[in-house]
Amino acid sequence: MDDLVTARLVLHPMTVTEAERVVAGESDSGARWAPGYPTDGEVAAARRYLHTCASTGDPHPFGNYEIRRRKDGVTIGGLGFHGPADTTGSVTIGYGLIPSARGKGYASEALRELLLFARARGATSVKGDADHDNIASQHVMTAAGMRPAGQDERVRYFETAWTDTTAHADPLS
């Protein structure tokens, strides 16, 4: 699978070998990880991806992606799907950045691209959630075009849905 490219980022589809390195916390000689990568969230996402690969096969294109800066190729976080689309075409996403990369619009930029990608691949909706006190993550999802879809005692839920899955359509429409 090819990388997804935005104005400032490269979203690199994670391979099983790369996921195993993230879980082990051991970069190979070609990988360039920013200090603080991988975060605990990235390790958990890599474990989930490896479990999915082992139990049902590689979920790509609905897998995990490393977020790399275009200017230097350094990995600053990750985002991806919690698995393939369900029977209704719905997928769930997650994302995270190292602390030094936060507040620069990278997460919203990456998520907007992932929404376009999901829509172009036939997803009918994308869901995500954030803890009540994680206002930054709530802003990321809103900035990327997702809308609040409810809450419980722990989290606020967000979603974007399409009635058609026209490739490369604007997720904000």
CSV table of C-alpha atoms in Angstrom, one decimal:
chain,number,residue,atom,x,y,z
A,1,MET,CA,0.0,0.0,0.0
A,2,ASP,CA,1.2,3.5,-0.8
A,3,ASP,CA,1.7,6.3,1.7
A,4,LEU,CA,-1.0,8.9,2.1
A,5,VAL,CA,0.5,12.4,1.8
A,6,THR,CA,-0.8,15.7,3.1
A,7,ALA,CA,0.7,19.2,3.0
A,8,ARG,CA,3.0,18.5,6.0
A,9,LEU,CA,2.7,14.8,6.7
A,10,VAL,CA,3.1,11.3,5.4
A,11,LEU,CA,0.8,8.7,6.7
A,12,HIS,CA,2.7,5.5,6.3
A,13,PRO,CA,0.8,2.2,6.4
A,14,MET,CA,2.3,0.1,9.2
A,15,THR,CA,3.6,-3.4,8.4
A,16,VAL,CA,3.6,-6.3,10.8
A,17,THR,CA,7.4,-6.0,11.1
A,18,GLU,CA,7.0,-2.3,12.0
A,19,ALA,CA,4.3,-3.0,14.5
A,20,GLU,CA,6.4,-5.6,16.2
A,21,ARG,CA,9.2,-3.0,16.5
A,22,VAL,CA,6.8,-0.5,18.0
A,23,VAL,CA,5.7,-3.1,20.6
A,24,ALA,CA,9.3,-3.9,21.3
A,25,GLY,CA,10.3,-0.2,21.4
A,26,GLU,CA,13.1,-1.0,19.0
A,27,SER,CA,13.5,1.2,15.9
A,28,ASP,CA,15.4,-0.3,12.9
A,29,SER,CA,18.2,1.6,11.4
A,30,GLY,CA,16.0,3.1,8.7
A,31,ALA,CA,13.2,4.3,11.0
A,32,ARG,CA,13.5,7.7,12.4
A,33,TRP,CA,11.5,8.1,15.6
A,34,ALA,CA,11.1,11.4,17.3
A,35,PRO,CA,12.0,11.4,21.1
A,36,GLY,CA,8.9,10.0,22.9
A,37,TYR,CA,7.8,7.7,20.1
A,38,PRO,CA,6.2,5.3,20.5
A,39,THR,CA,3.8,6.4,23.1
A,40,ASP,CA,1.8,3.9,25.2
A,41,GLY,CA,-1.1,4.5,22.9
A,42,GLU,CA,1.0,3.7,19.9
A,43,VAL,CA,2.1,0.4,21.5
A,44,ALA,CA,-1.5,-0.5,22.3
A,45,ALA,CA,-2.6,0.3,18.7
A,46,ALA,CA,0.3,-1.8,17.4
A,47,ARG,CA,-0.7,-4.7,19.6
A,48,ARG,CA,-4.3,-4.5,18.4
A,49,TYR,CA,-3.1,-4.4,14.8
A,50,LEU,CA,-0.9,-7.5,15.3
A,51,HIS,CA,-3.8,-9.3,17.1
A,52,THR,CA,-6.1,-8.5,14.1
A,53,CYS,CA,-3.4,-9.7,11.6
A,54,ALA,CA,-3.0,-13.0,13.5
A,55,SER,CA,-6.7,-13.7,14.0
A,56,THR,CA,-8.3,-12.5,10.8
A,57,GLY,CA,-5.6,-11.3,8.5
A,58,ASP,CA,-4.2,-7.9,7.6
A,59,PRO,CA,-7.0,-5.3,7.8
A,60,HIS,CA,-5.4,-2.9,5.3
A,61,PRO,CA,-6.5,-0.6,4.0
A,62,PHE,CA,-8.2,-0.2,7.4
A,63,GLY,CA,-5.0,-0.7,9.4
A,64,ASN,CA,-2.6,1.5,11.3
A,65,TYR,CA,-0.5,4.4,10.0
A,66,GLU,CA,2.6,6.1,11.3
A,67,ILE,CA,2.4,9.9,11.2
A,68,ARG,CA,5.7,11.2,9.8
A,69,ARG,CA,6.6,14.8,9.1
A,70,ARG,CA,7.3,15.4,5.4
A,71,LYS,CA,10.1,17.8,5.9
A,72,ASP,CA,12.4,15.2,7.7
A,73,GLY,CA,10.6,11.9,7.7
A,74,VAL,CA,10.5,11.6,11.5
A,75,THR,CA,7.7,9.6,13.0
A,76,ILE,CA,5.7,11.8,15.5
A,77,GLY,CA,2.7,9.6,16.2
A,78,GLY,CA,0.1,7.3,14.7
A,79,LEU,CA,-3.4,6.9,13.7
A,80,GLY,CA,-5.6,4.3,12.2
A,81,PHE,CA,-8.6,2.1,12.3
A,82,HIS,CA,-9.5,-0.3,15.1
A,83,GLY,CA,-10.2,-2.9,12.4
A,84,PRO,CA,-12.0,-3.3,9.1
A,85,ALA,CA,-15.4,-1.9,8.4
A,86,ASP,CA,-18.3,-3.6,10.0
A,87,THR,CA,-21.3,-5.0,8.1
A,88,THR,CA,-22.8,-1.5,7.9
A,89,GLY,CA,-19.6,0.1,6.6
A,90,SER,CA,-18.7,1.8,9.8
A,91,VAL,CA,-15.1,2.1,11.1
A,92,THR,CA,-13.6,3.3,14.3
A,93,ILE,CA,-10.5,5.4,14.5
A,94,GLY,CA,-7.9,6.4,17.0
A,95,TYR,CA,-4.8,8.7,16.9
A,96,GLY,CA,-2.1,10.1,19.0
A,97,LEU,CA,1.0,12.3,18.8
A,98,ILE,CA,4.1,12.7,20.9
A,99,PRO,CA,3.7,15.6,23.3
A,100,SER,CA,6.2,17.9,21.4
A,101,ALA,CA,4.1,17.5,18.2
A,102,ARG,CA,0.8,18.5,19.8
A,103,GLY,CA,-0.9,21.8,19.2
A,104,LYS,CA,0.5,22.3,15.7
A,105,GLY,CA,-2.5,21.0,13.7
A,106,TYR,CA,-0.9,17.7,12.8
A,107,ALA,CA,-3.6,15.5,14.3
A,108,SER,CA,-6.4,17.3,12.5
A,109,GLU,CA,-4.5,17.3,9.2
A,110,ALA,CA,-3.8,13.6,9.5
A,111,LEU,CA,-7.4,12.8,10.5
A,112,ARG,CA,-8.9,14.8,7.7
A,113,GLU,CA,-6.8,12.7,5.2
A,114,LEU,CA,-7.9,9.5,6.9
A,115,LEU,CA,-11.5,10.5,6.7
A,116,LEU,CA,-11.2,11.1,2.9
A,117,PHE,CA,-9.3,7.8,2.6
A,118,ALA,CA,-12.0,5.9,4.5
A,119,ARG,CA,-14.8,7.4,2.4
A,120,ALA,CA,-13.0,6.6,-0.8
A,121,ARG,CA,-12.7,3.0,0.3
A,122,GLY,CA,-16.4,2.6,0.9
A,123,ALA,CA,-16.8,3.4,4.6
A,124,THR,CA,-20.2,4.8,5.4
A,125,SER,CA,-19.2,6.3,8.7
A,126,VAL,CA,-16.2,6.9,10.9
A,127,LYS,CA,-16.5,6.9,14.7
A,128,GLY,CA,-14.2,8.1,17.4
A,129,ASP,CA,-14.2,9.1,21.1
A,130,ALA,CA,-12.4,11.2,23.6
A,131,ASP,CA,-12.4,11.3,27.4
A,132,HIS,CA,-14.4,14.2,28.7
A,133,ASP,CA,-11.3,16.0,29.9
A,134,ASN,CA,-9.4,15.5,26.6
A,135,ILE,CA,-10.6,18.8,25.1
A,136,ALA,CA,-7.7,18.8,22.6
A,137,SER,CA,-8.8,15.5,21.1
A,138,GLN,CA,-12.4,16.7,20.9
A,139,HIS,CA,-11.2,19.7,19.0
A,140,VAL,CA,-9.2,17.5,16.6
A,141,MET,CA,-12.2,15.5,15.6
A,142,THR,CA,-14.4,18.6,15.2
A,143,ALA,CA,-11.7,20.3,13.1
A,144,ALA,CA,-11.5,17.2,10.9
A,145,GLY,CA,-15.2,17.3,10.2
A,146,MET,CA,-16.6,14.9,12.8
A,147,ARG,CA,-19.6,15.8,14.9
A,148,PRO,CA,-20.6,15.0,18.5
A,149,ALA,CA,-22.7,11.9,18.6
A,150,GLY,CA,-23.4,11.4,22.3
A,151,GLN,CA,-21.6,10.7,25.5
A,152,ASP,CA,-21.5,8.5,28.5
A,153,GLU,CA,-20.0,8.9,32.0
A,154,ARG,CA,-16.5,8.4,30.6
A,155,VAL,CA,-16.2,9.7,27.0
A,156,ARG,CA,-17.8,11.9,24.3
A,157,TYR,CA,-18.5,10.2,21.0
A,158,PHE,CA,-17.9,11.7,17.5
A,159,GLU,CA,-18.9,10.5,14.1
A,160,THR,CA,-19.1,11.5,10.5
A,161,ALA,CA,-21.3,9.7,8.0
A,162,TRP,CA,-22.0,9.8,4.3
A,163,THR,CA,-25.0,8.7,2.3
A,164,ASP,CA,-22.8,8.0,-0.6
A,165,THR,CA,-19.1,7.1,-0.7
A,166,THR,CA,-17.9,9.3,-3.6
A,167,ALA,CA,-14.1,9.0,-3.7
A,168,HIS,CA,-12.3,12.1,-2.6
A,169,ALA,CA,-15.4,14.0,-1.5
A,170,ASP,CA,-15.0,16.6,1.2
A,171,PRO,CA,-15.8,15.1,4.7
A,172,LEU,CA,-16.9,18.5,5.9
A,173,SER,CA,-19.9,18.5,3.5
